PDB file of C-alpha atoms in Angstrom:
ATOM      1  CA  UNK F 121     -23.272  32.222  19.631  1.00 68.00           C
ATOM      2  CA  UNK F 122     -21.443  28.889  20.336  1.00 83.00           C
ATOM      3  CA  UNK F 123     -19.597  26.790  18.168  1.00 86.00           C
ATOM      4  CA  UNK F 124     -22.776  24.575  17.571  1.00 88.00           C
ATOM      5  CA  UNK F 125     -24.738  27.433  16.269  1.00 91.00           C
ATOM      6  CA  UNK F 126     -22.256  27.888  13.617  1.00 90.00           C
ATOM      7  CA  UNK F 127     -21.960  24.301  12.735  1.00 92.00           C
ATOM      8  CA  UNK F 128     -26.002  24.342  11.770  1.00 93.00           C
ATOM      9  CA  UNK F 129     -25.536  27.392   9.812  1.00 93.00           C
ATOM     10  CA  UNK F 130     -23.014  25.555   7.630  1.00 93.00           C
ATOM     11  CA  UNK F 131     -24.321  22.914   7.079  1.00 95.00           C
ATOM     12  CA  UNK F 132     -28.436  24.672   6.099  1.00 95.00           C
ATOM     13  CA  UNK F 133     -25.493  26.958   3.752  1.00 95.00           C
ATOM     14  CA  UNK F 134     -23.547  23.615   2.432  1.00 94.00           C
ATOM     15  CA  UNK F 135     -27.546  22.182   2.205  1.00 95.00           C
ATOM     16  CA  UNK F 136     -28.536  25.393   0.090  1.00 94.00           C
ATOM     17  CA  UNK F 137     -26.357  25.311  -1.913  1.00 95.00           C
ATOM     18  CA  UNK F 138     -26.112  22.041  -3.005  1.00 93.00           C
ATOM     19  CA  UNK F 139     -30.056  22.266  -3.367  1.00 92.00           C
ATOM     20  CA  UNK F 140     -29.545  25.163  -5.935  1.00 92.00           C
ATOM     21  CA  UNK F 141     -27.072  23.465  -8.006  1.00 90.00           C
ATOM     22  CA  UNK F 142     -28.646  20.546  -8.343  1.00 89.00           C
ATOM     23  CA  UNK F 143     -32.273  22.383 -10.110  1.00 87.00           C
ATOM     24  CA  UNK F 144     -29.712  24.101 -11.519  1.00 90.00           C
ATOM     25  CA  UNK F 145     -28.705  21.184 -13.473  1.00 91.00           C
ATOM     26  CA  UNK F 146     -31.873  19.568 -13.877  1.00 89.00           C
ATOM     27  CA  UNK F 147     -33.463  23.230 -15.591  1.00 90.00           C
ATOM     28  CA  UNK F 148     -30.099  22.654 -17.783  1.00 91.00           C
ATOM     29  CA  UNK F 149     -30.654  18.981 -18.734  1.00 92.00           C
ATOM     30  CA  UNK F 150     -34.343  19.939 -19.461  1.00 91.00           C
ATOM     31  CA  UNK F 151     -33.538  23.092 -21.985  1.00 92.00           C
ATOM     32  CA  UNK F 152     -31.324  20.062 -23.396  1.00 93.00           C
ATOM     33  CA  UNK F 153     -33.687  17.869 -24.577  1.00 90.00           C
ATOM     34  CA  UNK F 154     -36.290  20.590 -25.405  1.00 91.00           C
ATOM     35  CA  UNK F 155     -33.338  21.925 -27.806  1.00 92.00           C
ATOM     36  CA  UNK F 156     -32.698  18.620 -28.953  1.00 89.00           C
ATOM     37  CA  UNK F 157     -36.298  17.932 -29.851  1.00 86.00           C
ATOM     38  CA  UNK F 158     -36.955  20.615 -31.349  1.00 88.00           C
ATOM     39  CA  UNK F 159     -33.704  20.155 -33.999  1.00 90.00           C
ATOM     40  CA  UNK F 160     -34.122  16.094 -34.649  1.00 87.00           C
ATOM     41  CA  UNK F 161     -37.695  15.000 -34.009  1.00 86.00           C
ATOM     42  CA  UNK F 162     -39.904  14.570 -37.050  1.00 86.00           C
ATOM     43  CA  UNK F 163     -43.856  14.165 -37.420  1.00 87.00           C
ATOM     44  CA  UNK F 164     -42.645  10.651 -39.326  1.00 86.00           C
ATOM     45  CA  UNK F 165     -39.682   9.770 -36.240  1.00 86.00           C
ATOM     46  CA  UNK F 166     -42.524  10.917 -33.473  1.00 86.00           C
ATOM     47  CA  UNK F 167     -44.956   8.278 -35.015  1.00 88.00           C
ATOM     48  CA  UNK F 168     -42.460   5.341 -35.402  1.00 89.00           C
ATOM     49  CA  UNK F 169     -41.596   5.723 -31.987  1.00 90.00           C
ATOM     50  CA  UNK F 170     -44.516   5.614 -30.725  1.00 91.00           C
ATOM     51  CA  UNK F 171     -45.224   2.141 -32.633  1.00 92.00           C
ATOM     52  CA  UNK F 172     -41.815   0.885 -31.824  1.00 93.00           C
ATOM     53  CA  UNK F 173     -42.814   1.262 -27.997  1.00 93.00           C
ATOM     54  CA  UNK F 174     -46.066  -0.019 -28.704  1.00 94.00           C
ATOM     55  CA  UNK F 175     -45.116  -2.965 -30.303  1.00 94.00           C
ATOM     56  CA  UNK F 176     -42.108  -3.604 -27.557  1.00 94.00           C
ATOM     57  CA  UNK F 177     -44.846  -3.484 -24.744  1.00 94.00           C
ATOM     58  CA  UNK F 178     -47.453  -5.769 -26.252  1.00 94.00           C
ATOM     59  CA  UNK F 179     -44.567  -7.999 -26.790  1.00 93.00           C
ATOM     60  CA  UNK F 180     -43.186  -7.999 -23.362  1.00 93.00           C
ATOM     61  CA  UNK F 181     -46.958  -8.309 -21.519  1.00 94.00           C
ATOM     62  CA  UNK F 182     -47.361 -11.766 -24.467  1.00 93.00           C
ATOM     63  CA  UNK F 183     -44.034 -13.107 -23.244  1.00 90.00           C
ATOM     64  CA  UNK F 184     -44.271 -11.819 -19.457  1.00 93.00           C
ATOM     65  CA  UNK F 185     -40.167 -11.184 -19.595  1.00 92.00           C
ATOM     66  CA  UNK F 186     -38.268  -7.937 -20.289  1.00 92.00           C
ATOM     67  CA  UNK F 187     -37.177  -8.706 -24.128  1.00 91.00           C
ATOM     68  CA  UNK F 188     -33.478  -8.747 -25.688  1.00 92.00           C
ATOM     69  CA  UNK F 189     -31.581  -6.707 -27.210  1.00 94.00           C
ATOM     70  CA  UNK F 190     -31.821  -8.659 -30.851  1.00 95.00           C
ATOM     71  CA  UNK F 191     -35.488  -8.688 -29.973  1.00 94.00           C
ATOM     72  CA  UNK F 192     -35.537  -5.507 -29.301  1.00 94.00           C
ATOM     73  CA  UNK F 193     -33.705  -4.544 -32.359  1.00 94.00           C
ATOM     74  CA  UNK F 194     -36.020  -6.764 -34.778  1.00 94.00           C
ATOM     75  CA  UNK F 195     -39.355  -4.731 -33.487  1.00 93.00           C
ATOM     76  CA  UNK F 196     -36.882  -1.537 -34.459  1.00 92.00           C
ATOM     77  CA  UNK F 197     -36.584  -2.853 -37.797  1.00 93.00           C
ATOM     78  CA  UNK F 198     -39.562  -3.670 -38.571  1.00 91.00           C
ATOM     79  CA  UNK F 199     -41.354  -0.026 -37.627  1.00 89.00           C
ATOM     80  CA  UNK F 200     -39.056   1.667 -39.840  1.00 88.00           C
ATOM     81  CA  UNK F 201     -39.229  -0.668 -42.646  1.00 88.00           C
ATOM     82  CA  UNK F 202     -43.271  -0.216 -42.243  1.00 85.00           C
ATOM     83  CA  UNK F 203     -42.989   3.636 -41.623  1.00 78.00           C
ATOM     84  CA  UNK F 204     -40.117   4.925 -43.824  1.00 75.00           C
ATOM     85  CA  UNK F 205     -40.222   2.619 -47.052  1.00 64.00           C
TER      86      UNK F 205
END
């Protein structure tokens, strides 16, 4: 085999490998946020975020602009005024 041969090789191995460790860390940041899920999210937190998104998107398609963060933050407290109190 020439030297050319042996350069393809490592880089399909170098390829590989970097291939495997990168689902690697993707199956890793996935059990994550399953584990995460499972310990913080509520029926109650589940609900207001849904209205919180909601409520930012009808917002953003009546203004046709991304919103701020203060407006942003308002919608926030709002849902969990309605939803918790």
């Amino acid at each position: 085999m020439n030297e050319y041969t042996y350069f393809i090789l490592g880089i399909l191995l170098g390829l590989s490998i970097a291939l495997y460790l990168w689902a690697n860390r993707e199956e890793k940041i996935e059990k994550k946020i399953k584990f995460n899920q499972r310990i913080f999210s509520t029926q109650k937190l589940d609900v207001t975020m849904e209205s919180v998104v909601e409520r930012i998107s009808e917002k953003m398609n009546e203004l046709r602009r991304d919103l701020t963060e203060d407006e942003k933050n308002e919608i926030i407290t709002q849902c969990m005024k309605k939803n918790f109190i």
